[in-house]
Short mmCIF file of C-alpha atoms and ligand atoms in Angstrom, two decimals:
data_model
loop_
_atom_site.label_atom_id
_atom_site.label_comp_id
_atom_site.label_asym_id
_atom_site.label_seq_id
_atom_site.Cartn_x
_atom_site.Cartn_y
_atom_site.Cartn_z
CA MET A 11 59.33 -11.79 19.62
CA PRO A 12 58.45 -14.06 16.67
CA ILE A 13 55.51 -16.38 17.28
CA HIS A 14 57.62 -19.52 16.73
CA LEU A 15 59.67 -18.52 19.84
CA ILE A 16 56.73 -17.39 22.00
CA LEU A 17 54.89 -20.68 21.70
CA PRO A 18 57.65 -22.95 23.05
CA LEU A 19 58.26 -20.51 25.94
CA TYR A 20 54.55 -20.47 26.72
CA LEU A 21 54.41 -24.28 26.70
CA LEU A 22 57.47 -24.45 28.97
CA PHE A 23 55.79 -22.03 31.37
CA MET A 24 52.58 -24.09 31.29
CA THR A 25 54.36 -27.31 32.15
CA THR A 26 56.58 -25.93 34.91
CA THR A 27 54.27 -23.59 36.83
CA PRO A 28 51.71 -25.46 38.93
CA GLU A 29 48.14 -24.29 38.65
CA LYS A 30 46.68 -22.92 41.90
CA ILE A 31 43.26 -24.27 42.85
CA GLU A 32 41.26 -23.35 45.93
CA CYS A 33 39.09 -26.45 46.02
CA LEU A 34 40.10 -29.54 44.10
CA ILE A 35 37.51 -32.33 43.93
CA ILE A 36 38.75 -35.73 42.84
CA GLY A 37 35.97 -37.89 41.44
CA SER A 38 32.64 -37.21 39.76
CA GLY A 39 29.99 -39.40 41.36
CA PRO A 40 27.12 -38.04 43.48
CA ALA A 41 29.56 -37.17 46.30
CA GLY A 42 31.97 -35.22 44.09
CA TYR A 43 29.30 -33.29 42.19
CA THR A 44 27.36 -32.44 45.35
CA ALA A 45 30.59 -31.18 46.94
CA ALA A 46 31.12 -29.14 43.75
CA ILE A 47 27.61 -27.63 43.87
CA TYR A 48 28.13 -26.47 47.45
CA ALA A 49 31.72 -25.33 46.90
CA ALA A 50 30.75 -23.36 43.78
CA ARG A 51 27.95 -21.60 45.61
CA ALA A 52 30.43 -20.74 48.38
CA ASP A 53 32.67 -19.11 45.76
CA MET A 54 35.49 -21.63 46.15
CA LYS A 55 35.88 -22.02 42.36
CA PRO A 56 35.94 -25.81 42.52
CA VAL A 57 37.65 -27.90 39.89
CA VAL A 58 36.42 -31.47 39.49
CA TYR A 59 38.62 -34.10 37.92
CA ALA A 60 36.15 -36.63 36.60
CA GLY A 61 38.45 -39.66 36.72
CA MET A 62 38.41 -42.99 34.93
CA GLN A 63 34.63 -43.38 34.94
CA PRO A 64 33.07 -39.90 34.71
CA GLY A 65 29.81 -39.92 36.67
CA GLY A 66 30.90 -42.89 38.76
CA GLN A 67 29.11 -46.15 39.50
CA LEU A 68 25.65 -44.79 38.64
CA THR A 69 26.61 -44.57 35.01
CA ILE A 70 26.63 -48.37 34.87
CA THR A 71 23.20 -48.81 36.45
CA THR A 72 19.92 -48.49 34.63
CA ASP A 73 16.87 -47.07 36.42
CA VAL A 74 17.41 -45.29 39.73
CA GLU A 75 14.19 -45.39 41.67
CA ASN A 76 15.37 -44.68 45.20
CA TYR A 77 16.84 -41.21 44.76
CA PRO A 78 14.36 -38.74 46.24
CA GLY A 79 12.97 -36.12 43.91
CA TYR A 80 12.39 -38.34 40.90
CA PRO A 81 8.84 -39.66 41.28
CA ASP A 82 9.09 -41.68 38.07
CA GLY A 83 12.69 -42.77 38.58
CA ILE A 84 15.56 -41.77 36.31
CA MET A 85 18.26 -43.58 34.37
CA GLY A 86 21.61 -43.57 36.20
CA PRO A 87 23.60 -41.96 33.36
CA GLU A 88 20.96 -39.25 32.91
CA MET A 89 20.97 -38.49 36.62
CA MET A 90 24.73 -38.08 36.61
CA GLU A 91 24.49 -35.83 33.57
CA ASN A 92 22.08 -33.66 35.58
CA PHE A 93 24.50 -33.59 38.53
CA ARG A 94 27.26 -32.42 36.18
CA LYS A 95 25.12 -29.76 34.51
CA GLN A 96 24.00 -28.38 37.87
CA ALA A 97 27.59 -28.24 39.15
CA GLU A 98 28.75 -26.51 35.94
CA ARG A 99 25.88 -24.02 35.89
CA LEU A 100 26.93 -22.88 39.36
CA GLY A 101 30.51 -22.35 38.25
CA THR A 102 32.35 -25.67 38.64
CA ASP A 103 35.16 -26.38 36.23
CA VAL A 104 34.66 -30.07 35.32
CA ARG A 105 37.67 -31.59 33.62
CA TYR A 106 38.32 -35.00 32.15
CA GLY A 107 41.49 -36.38 33.65
CA MET A 108 42.88 -38.73 36.27
CA VAL A 109 44.69 -37.61 39.37
CA THR A 110 47.76 -39.81 39.25
CA ALA A 111 49.75 -38.62 42.30
CA VAL A 112 49.35 -36.51 45.42
CA ASP A 113 51.78 -35.17 47.97
CA PHE A 114 50.09 -34.34 51.25
CA THR A 115 53.26 -33.72 53.23
CA GLY A 116 53.54 -30.49 55.22
CA LYS A 117 50.81 -27.87 55.05
CA PRO A 118 48.53 -26.91 52.16
CA PRO A 119 48.69 -26.04 49.32
CA TYR A 120 49.33 -29.64 48.34
CA LYS A 121 50.89 -30.79 45.12
CA VAL A 122 48.62 -32.93 42.96
CA VAL A 123 49.50 -34.35 39.55
CA VAL A 124 46.91 -34.99 36.85
CA ASP A 125 47.54 -37.45 34.02
CA GLU A 126 51.17 -37.69 35.14
CA LYS A 127 51.98 -34.24 33.78
CA HIS A 128 49.77 -31.38 34.92
CA GLU A 129 50.78 -30.04 38.34
CA ILE A 130 48.34 -28.40 40.69
CA LEU A 131 48.74 -26.70 44.06
CA ALA A 132 45.47 -27.23 45.93
CA GLU A 133 44.43 -25.29 49.05
CA THR A 134 41.78 -27.89 49.85
CA VAL A 135 41.24 -31.35 48.43
CA ILE A 136 37.98 -33.29 48.51
CA ILE A 137 38.42 -36.98 47.85
CA SER A 138 35.33 -38.50 46.24
CA THR A 139 36.92 -41.28 44.23
CA GLY A 140 34.26 -43.85 45.16
CA ALA A 141 34.60 -47.59 45.11
CA SER A 142 34.32 -50.28 42.51
CA ALA A 143 32.37 -53.49 42.90
CA LYS A 144 34.46 -56.61 42.69
CA TRP A 145 33.40 -59.00 39.95
CA LEU A 146 33.93 -62.71 39.47
CA GLY A 147 35.77 -62.09 36.21
CA ILE A 148 34.00 -64.66 34.03
CA PRO A 149 33.09 -63.68 30.43
CA SER A 150 29.33 -64.31 30.78
CA GLU A 151 29.21 -61.93 33.74
CA GLU A 152 30.51 -59.10 31.58
CA LYS A 153 28.32 -60.06 28.63
CA LEU A 154 25.12 -60.01 30.71
CA ASN A 155 25.97 -57.02 32.90
CA GLY A 156 22.88 -54.82 33.01
CA ARG A 157 20.84 -57.64 31.43
CA GLY A 158 20.17 -59.45 34.68
CA VAL A 159 23.67 -59.33 36.17
CA SER A 160 24.09 -56.68 38.84
CA ALA A 161 26.37 -55.83 41.74
CA CYS A 162 23.70 -53.91 43.64
CA ALA A 163 20.56 -55.60 44.95
CA VAL A 164 19.20 -52.40 46.47
CA CYS A 165 19.51 -50.67 43.06
CA ASP A 166 18.24 -53.44 40.82
CA GLY A 167 16.36 -55.98 42.97
CA PHE A 168 13.04 -54.35 42.24
CA PHE A 169 13.22 -55.49 38.59
CA PHE A 170 13.13 -59.13 39.72
CA ARG A 171 9.92 -58.94 41.68
CA GLY A 172 8.38 -62.42 41.95
CA LYS A 173 11.30 -64.01 40.06
CA ASP A 174 14.09 -66.41 41.01
CA VAL A 175 17.56 -64.97 41.48
CA ALA A 176 21.02 -66.05 42.61
CA ILE A 177 23.52 -64.10 44.66
CA VAL A 178 27.23 -64.87 45.09
CA GLY A 179 29.06 -64.03 48.32
CA ALA A 180 28.98 -64.85 52.00
CA GLY A 181 29.87 -61.60 53.72
CA ASP A 182 27.59 -59.09 55.45
CA THR A 183 26.78 -57.42 52.14
CA ALA A 184 25.72 -60.69 50.49
CA CYS A 185 23.56 -61.63 53.50
CA GLU A 186 22.00 -58.19 53.68
CA GLU A 187 21.31 -58.19 49.93
CA ALA A 188 19.97 -61.77 50.00
CA SER A 189 17.54 -60.76 52.76
CA TYR A 190 16.51 -57.71 50.76
CA LEU A 191 15.98 -59.80 47.61
CA ALA A 192 14.04 -62.45 49.54
CA LYS A 193 11.38 -59.85 50.32
CA ILE A 194 10.91 -59.03 46.65
CA CYS A 195 11.74 -62.22 44.77
CA ASN A 196 10.17 -65.65 44.72
CA LYS A 197 13.38 -67.51 45.54
CA VAL A 198 16.97 -66.57 46.28
CA TYR A 199 19.88 -69.00 45.79
CA MET A 200 22.98 -67.99 47.74
CA ILE A 201 26.17 -69.29 46.17
CA VAL A 202 28.84 -69.59 48.89
CA ARG A 203 32.32 -70.78 47.93
CA ARG A 204 33.33 -72.21 51.33
CA ASP A 205 31.38 -74.32 53.80
CA GLU A 206 30.78 -71.31 56.03
CA PHE A 207 29.88 -67.64 55.98
CA ARG A 208 32.17 -64.71 56.50
CA ALA A 209 29.24 -62.56 57.67
CA SER A 210 28.44 -61.78 61.31
CA LYS A 211 26.40 -64.42 63.14
CA ALA A 212 23.33 -62.17 63.25
CA MET A 213 23.33 -61.74 59.48
CA GLN A 214 23.94 -65.44 58.91
CA HIS A 215 21.02 -66.36 61.11
CA ARG A 216 18.83 -63.98 59.25
CA VAL A 217 19.46 -65.69 55.90
CA GLU A 218 19.34 -69.18 57.41
CA ASN A 219 15.92 -68.42 58.86
CA THR A 220 14.46 -66.97 55.68
CA PRO A 221 12.39 -69.72 54.05
CA ASN A 222 12.85 -68.60 50.44
CA ILE A 223 16.66 -68.38 50.64
CA GLU A 224 18.48 -71.58 49.71
CA ILE A 225 22.18 -71.62 50.64
CA LEU A 226 24.48 -73.59 48.37
CA PHE A 227 27.75 -74.11 50.24
CA ASN A 228 31.04 -75.12 48.58
CA SER A 229 29.66 -73.79 45.33
CA GLU A 230 31.38 -71.82 42.60
CA THR A 231 29.96 -70.20 39.51
CA ASP A 232 31.15 -71.57 36.18
CA GLU A 233 28.90 -69.64 33.86
CA ILE A 234 25.87 -67.38 33.80
CA LEU A 235 23.50 -68.73 31.18
CA GLY A 236 21.53 -66.75 28.60
CA ASP A 237 22.20 -64.76 25.45
CA MET A 238 20.35 -61.47 25.71
CA LYS A 239 19.33 -61.83 29.36
CA VAL A 240 20.07 -64.05 32.33
CA GLU A 241 18.26 -67.38 32.15
CA GLY A 242 20.25 -69.46 34.62
CA VAL A 243 23.55 -70.23 36.23
CA ARG A 244 25.84 -73.22 36.08
CA ILE A 245 27.68 -73.98 39.31
CA HIS A 246 29.89 -76.77 40.58
CA ASN A 247 30.46 -78.14 44.04
CA ASN A 248 34.17 -77.74 44.82
CA VAL A 249 34.17 -80.76 47.18
CA THR A 250 32.15 -83.34 45.24
CA GLY A 251 32.75 -81.94 41.73
CA GLU A 252 29.02 -82.16 41.03
CA LYS A 253 27.80 -79.67 38.43
CA LYS A 254 24.30 -78.26 38.19
CA GLU A 255 22.24 -75.64 36.40
CA ILE A 256 19.72 -73.49 38.20
CA ALA A 257 17.09 -71.43 36.37
CA VAL A 258 17.27 -67.80 37.53
CA GLN A 259 16.40 -64.48 35.92
CA GLY A 260 18.74 -62.33 38.01
CA PHE A 261 22.34 -62.84 39.10
CA PHE A 262 23.80 -60.65 41.83
CA VAL A 263 27.46 -60.39 42.72
CA ALA A 264 28.15 -59.36 46.33
CA ILE A 265 31.77 -60.28 46.87
CA GLY A 266 32.92 -56.93 48.20
CA HIS A 267 33.93 -53.53 46.95
CA GLN A 268 37.31 -51.99 46.46
CA PRO A 269 37.59 -48.31 47.43
CA ASN A 270 39.51 -46.29 44.84
CA THR A 271 41.98 -44.88 47.32
CA GLU A 272 45.30 -46.43 46.31
CA ILE A 273 47.04 -43.15 45.41
CA PHE A 274 46.33 -41.64 48.85
CA LYS A 275 47.48 -44.54 50.98
CA SER A 276 50.89 -43.21 52.01
CA PHE A 277 49.27 -40.10 53.52
CA ILE A 278 45.67 -40.77 54.52
CA THR A 279 44.59 -42.99 57.41
CA MET A 280 42.51 -45.90 56.12
CA ASP A 281 41.13 -49.12 57.50
CA GLU A 282 42.69 -52.44 56.53
CA THR A 283 40.55 -52.64 53.38
CA GLY A 284 41.46 -49.18 52.10
CA TYR A 285 38.38 -47.18 53.17
CA ILE A 286 39.36 -43.68 54.29
CA ILE A 287 38.73 -43.02 57.96
CA THR A 288 37.04 -39.68 58.57
CA GLN A 289 36.55 -38.04 61.93
CA PRO A 290 33.12 -39.02 63.29
CA GLY A 291 30.38 -36.65 62.19
CA SER A 292 32.61 -34.88 59.67
CA SER A 293 34.46 -35.40 56.42
CA LYS A 294 37.86 -34.50 57.88
CA THR A 295 40.72 -36.89 57.25
CA ASN A 296 43.95 -37.05 59.25
CA ILE A 297 45.43 -34.45 56.86
CA GLU A 298 44.67 -30.76 57.32
CA GLY A 299 42.65 -29.39 54.38
CA VAL A 300 41.90 -32.83 52.92
CA PHE A 301 38.33 -34.12 53.18
CA ALA A 302 36.72 -37.36 52.07
CA CYS A 303 33.17 -38.23 51.10
CA GLY A 304 31.12 -40.89 49.31
CA ASP A 305 31.99 -44.53 48.95
CA ALA A 306 35.75 -43.93 49.35
CA GLN A 307 34.98 -43.55 53.07
CA ASP A 308 31.69 -45.47 53.43
CA LYS A 309 31.51 -49.23 53.33
CA ILE A 310 28.19 -49.52 55.10
CA TYR A 311 25.53 -47.46 53.26
CA ARG A 312 27.00 -46.89 49.77
CA GLN A 313 23.90 -45.21 48.36
CA ALA A 314 23.81 -42.31 45.91
CA VAL A 315 21.84 -40.24 48.39
CA THR A 316 24.21 -40.90 51.30
CA ALA A 317 27.18 -40.17 49.03
CA ALA A 318 25.57 -36.89 47.98
CA GLY A 319 24.92 -36.00 51.64
CA SER A 320 28.52 -36.63 52.57
CA GLY A 321 29.66 -34.57 49.56
CA CYS A 322 27.73 -31.65 50.96
CA MET A 323 29.45 -32.19 54.33
CA ALA A 324 32.88 -32.18 52.66
CA ALA A 325 32.25 -28.87 50.87
CA LEU A 326 30.96 -27.24 54.06
CA ASP A 327 33.97 -28.55 56.02
CA ALA A 328 36.35 -27.29 53.31
CA GLU A 329 34.66 -23.88 53.28
CA ARG A 330 34.85 -23.57 57.06
CA TYR A 331 38.47 -24.63 57.01
CA LEU A 332 39.38 -21.98 54.43
CA SER A 333 37.39 -19.24 56.20
CA ALA A 334 39.12 -20.01 59.49
CA LYS A 335 42.48 -19.96 57.75
CA HIS A 336 41.80 -16.65 56.00
CA HIS A 337 40.46 -15.16 59.21
CA ALA A 338 43.59 -16.26 61.12
CA ALA A 339 45.86 -14.83 58.37
CA ALA A 340 44.04 -11.46 58.48
CA HIS A 341 44.53 -11.04 62.24
P1 NDP B 2 33.58 -59.15 52.58
O1 NDP B 2 34.96 -58.97 52.08
O2 NDP B 2 33.33 -59.14 54.04
O3 NDP B 2 32.98 -60.51 52.02
C1 NDP B 2 33.16 -60.86 50.69
C2 NDP B 2 32.53 -62.24 50.50
O4 NDP B 2 32.62 -62.57 49.13
C3 NDP B 2 33.24 -63.35 51.28
O5 NDP B 2 32.30 -64.23 51.77
C4 NDP B 2 34.11 -64.01 50.21
O6 NDP B 2 34.28 -65.39 50.41
C5 NDP B 2 33.25 -63.83 48.98
N1 NDP B 2 34.08 -63.82 47.78
C6 NDP B 2 35.14 -63.02 47.50
N2 NDP B 2 35.61 -63.27 46.28
C7 NDP B 2 34.84 -64.28 45.77
C8 NDP B 2 34.82 -64.98 44.55
N3 NDP B 2 35.70 -64.70 43.58
N4 NDP B 2 33.90 -65.95 44.38
C9 NDP B 2 32.98 -66.21 45.35
N5 NDP B 2 32.93 -65.59 46.53
C10 NDP B 2 33.86 -64.61 46.74
O7 NDP B 2 32.72 -58.00 51.82
P2 NDP B 2 31.32 -57.36 52.20
O8 NDP B 2 31.02 -56.41 51.10
O9 NDP B 2 30.33 -58.39 52.53
O10 NDP B 2 31.64 -56.52 53.51
C11 NDP B 2 32.67 -55.52 53.52
C12 NDP B 2 32.74 -54.92 54.93
O11 NDP B 2 31.58 -54.12 55.18
C13 NDP B 2 32.79 -55.96 56.03
O12 NDP B 2 33.63 -55.48 57.05
C14 NDP B 2 31.38 -56.02 56.51
O13 NDP B 2 31.26 -56.47 57.85
C15 NDP B 2 30.93 -54.58 56.35
N6 NDP B 2 29.48 -54.49 56.16
C16 NDP B 2 28.71 -54.28 57.25
C17 NDP B 2 27.36 -54.21 57.14
C18 NDP B 2 26.55 -53.96 58.35
O14 NDP B 2 27.11 -53.87 59.42
N7 NDP B 2 25.26 -53.80 58.22
C19 NDP B 2 26.66 -54.36 55.84
C20 NDP B 2 27.57 -54.62 54.76
C21 NDP B 2 28.91 -54.68 54.93
P3 NDP B 2 35.22 -65.97 51.56
O15 NDP B 2 34.46 -65.80 52.81
O16 NDP B 2 35.36 -67.39 51.14
O17 NDP B 2 36.49 -65.20 51.49
#
């Protein structure tokens, strides 16, 4: 057959026949790559779709000093590059693409669509799509991100040792992070938009009783000041209208996270804020053959090392699931 006829037929075949994948991993943060490392070593031929932000949230942090095994710390992007290389060396197929739709009805294999066109039939699916920090959405916040603006006190607080910082938010995360910062920094200003906290009473009391935390109620951020680095913040009181500038060197945003789980919501059981609910002590979701790990299912710890640990759990659960299935089919 002439080549000009073979090619269109080949392309037609490519677009209409779904690709079969034993272990599909959606997301490429520490959870996804750790799942891939384990799945590859278990001969499950994992395919990782790296998603919108390959490498995940760590690619937007600078130094990572709390991940065990790096005595001198490591830059977030470099660490994620290492995760990827390790997963690939062991046989993972890492692809750049976004999973745009899933159909978890019935039994596996499940249909998954990548970039709205490429169809996959996946025997097991590991969801490691992570979460994204919510931001205030003001231009100076974006301009100074990584130059004193951060959404993770545990990751970046250390760089503000002995300095003055501000933190926005009034939930459990903000209180926990303010307490953490208070141990490291000279002074912590808490910018709270209402006249009360959302956090649990215990957490509230903790910040109220910390002498170097000053709580600024009814306060909203107008602008973070500074050109190359954070030098202050301008806030206004939304009751009195009074404006003021506070000199700070760090500005932390702790107004919640949004798990990246939207495309799964018609199938997977989640809590009211979209975090996937896994069976206690496992990575199993309510759907057979679908597992979840990392920040997509963890709103409490949210650390690279806990995400990696849960990624390992997901791969082991997926492997056990497939072995049991193959064993049952053979008998
Ligand atoms: P929350 O949604 O509970 O709180 C977000 C906070 O940010 C609220 O105080 C909210 O204000 C404020 N906020 C939201 N948008 C803005 C904005 N644009 N400007 C200023 N302030 C804003 O998120 P958290 O991350 O704190 O907590 C998420 C969940 O995780 C909760 O269920 C929490 O209990 C849980 N958690 C538990 C922990 C623990 O048990 N140790 C630790 C951390 C979290 P407002 O109150 O006015 O809406």
